[in-house]
CSV table of C-alpha atoms in Angstrom, one decimal:
chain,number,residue,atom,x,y,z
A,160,UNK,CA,75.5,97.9,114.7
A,161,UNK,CA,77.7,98.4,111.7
A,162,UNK,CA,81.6,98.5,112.4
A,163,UNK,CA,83.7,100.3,109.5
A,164,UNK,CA,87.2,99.3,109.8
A,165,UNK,CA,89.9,100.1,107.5
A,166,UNK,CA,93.0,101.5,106.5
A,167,UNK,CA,94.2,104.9,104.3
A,168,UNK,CA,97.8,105.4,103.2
A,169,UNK,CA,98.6,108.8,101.9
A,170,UNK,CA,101.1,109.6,99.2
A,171,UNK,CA,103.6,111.0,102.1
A,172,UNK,CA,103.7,110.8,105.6
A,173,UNK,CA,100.8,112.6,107.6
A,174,UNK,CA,101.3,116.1,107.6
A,175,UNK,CA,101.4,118.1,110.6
A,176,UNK,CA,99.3,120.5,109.3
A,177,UNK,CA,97.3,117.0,109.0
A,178,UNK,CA,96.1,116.8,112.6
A,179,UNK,CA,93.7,120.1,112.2
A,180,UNK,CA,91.8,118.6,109.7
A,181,UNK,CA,91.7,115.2,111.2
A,182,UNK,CA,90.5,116.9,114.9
A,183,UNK,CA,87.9,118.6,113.0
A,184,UNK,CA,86.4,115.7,111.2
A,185,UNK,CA,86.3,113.3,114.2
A,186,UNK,CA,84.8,116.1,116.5
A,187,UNK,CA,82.3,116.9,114.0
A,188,UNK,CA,81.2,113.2,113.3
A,189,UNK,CA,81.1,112.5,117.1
A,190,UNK,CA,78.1,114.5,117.0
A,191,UNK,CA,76.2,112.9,114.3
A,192,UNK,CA,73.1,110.5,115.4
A,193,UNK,CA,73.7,107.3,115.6
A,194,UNK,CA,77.7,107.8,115.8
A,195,UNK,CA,78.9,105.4,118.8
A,196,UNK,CA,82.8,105.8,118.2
A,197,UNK,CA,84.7,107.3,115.4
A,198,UNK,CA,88.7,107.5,115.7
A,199,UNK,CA,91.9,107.8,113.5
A,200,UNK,CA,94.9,106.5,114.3
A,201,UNK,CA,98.5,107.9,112.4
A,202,UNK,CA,100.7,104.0,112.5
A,203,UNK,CA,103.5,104.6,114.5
A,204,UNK,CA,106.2,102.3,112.4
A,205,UNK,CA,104.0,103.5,109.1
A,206,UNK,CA,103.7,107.2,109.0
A,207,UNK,CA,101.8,107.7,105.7
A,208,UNK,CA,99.0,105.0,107.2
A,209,UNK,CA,96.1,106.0,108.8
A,210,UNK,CA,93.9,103.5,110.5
A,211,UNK,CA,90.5,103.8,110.7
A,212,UNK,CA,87.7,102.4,113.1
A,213,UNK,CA,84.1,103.6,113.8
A,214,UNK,CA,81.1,102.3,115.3
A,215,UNK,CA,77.6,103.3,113.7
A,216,UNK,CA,74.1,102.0,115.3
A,217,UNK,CA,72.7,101.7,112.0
A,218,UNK,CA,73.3,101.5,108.2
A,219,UNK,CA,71.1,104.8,107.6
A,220,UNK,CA,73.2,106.5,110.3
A,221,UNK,CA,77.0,105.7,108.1
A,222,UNK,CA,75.3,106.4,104.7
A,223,UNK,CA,74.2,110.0,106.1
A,224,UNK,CA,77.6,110.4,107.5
A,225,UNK,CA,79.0,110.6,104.1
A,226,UNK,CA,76.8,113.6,103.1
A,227,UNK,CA,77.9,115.5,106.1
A,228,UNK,CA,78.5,119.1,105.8
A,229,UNK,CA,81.8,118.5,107.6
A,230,UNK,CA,83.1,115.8,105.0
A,231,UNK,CA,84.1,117.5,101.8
A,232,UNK,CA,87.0,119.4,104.0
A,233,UNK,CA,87.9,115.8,105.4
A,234,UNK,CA,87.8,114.7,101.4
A,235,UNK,CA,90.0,117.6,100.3
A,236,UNK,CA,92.5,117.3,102.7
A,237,UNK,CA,93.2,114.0,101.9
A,238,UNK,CA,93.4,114.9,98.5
A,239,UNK,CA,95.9,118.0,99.5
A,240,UNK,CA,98.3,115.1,100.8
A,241,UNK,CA,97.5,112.7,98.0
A,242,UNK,CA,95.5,108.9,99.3
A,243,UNK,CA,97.9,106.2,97.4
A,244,UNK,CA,95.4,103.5,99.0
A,245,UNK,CA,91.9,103.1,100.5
A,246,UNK,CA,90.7,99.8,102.0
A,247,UNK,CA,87.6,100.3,103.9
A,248,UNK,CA,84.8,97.1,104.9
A,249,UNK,CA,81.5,97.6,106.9
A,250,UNK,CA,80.8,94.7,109.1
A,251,UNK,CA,77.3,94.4,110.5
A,252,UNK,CA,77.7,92.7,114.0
A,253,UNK,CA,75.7,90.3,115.6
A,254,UNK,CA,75.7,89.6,119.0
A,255,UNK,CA,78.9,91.3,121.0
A,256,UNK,CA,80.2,90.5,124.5
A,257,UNK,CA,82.6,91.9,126.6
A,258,UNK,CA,86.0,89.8,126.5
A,259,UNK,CA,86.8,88.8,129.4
């Protein structure tokens, strides 16, 4: 499994308008083989921060994710708002267990 976990921070805080393009994205990439989870979260004490987390069963599976047809909307919206900072890593997991 490969985890991508990460953070974008806009250049203001997320748009209302925001949350059509962000619905559109994240219902279009559930979709996608080989997508297990895929989510956004706005920060609720940092407005401009968008949090990022998504679960991919392999590396071939995230790599055609970013030739989606769906994505260059996702990639001009962001740049509508302005992205002041990216910070995405890909962590391949191992062995996972439930925590109990």
């Amino acid at each position: 499994m490969i985890i991508v976990s990460g953070i974008v921070r806009l250049a203001q805080p997320v748009p209302a308008d925001m949350h059509a393009d962000m619905l559109a994205v994240l219902t279009a990439t559930r979709t996608e083989a080989g997508c297990l989870t895929y989510s956004y979260a706005v920060d609720v004490l940092e407005p401009d921060l968008i949090r990022i987390y998504e679960e991919w069963e392999t590396r071939e599976a995230l790599d055609a994710h970013s030739n989606a047809p769906h994505m260059p909307a996702w990639r001009q919206a962001l740049a509508r708002v302005g992205v002041a900072e990216r910070k995405l890593v890909t962590i391949e997991a191992g062995a996972i267990a439930p925590l109990s």
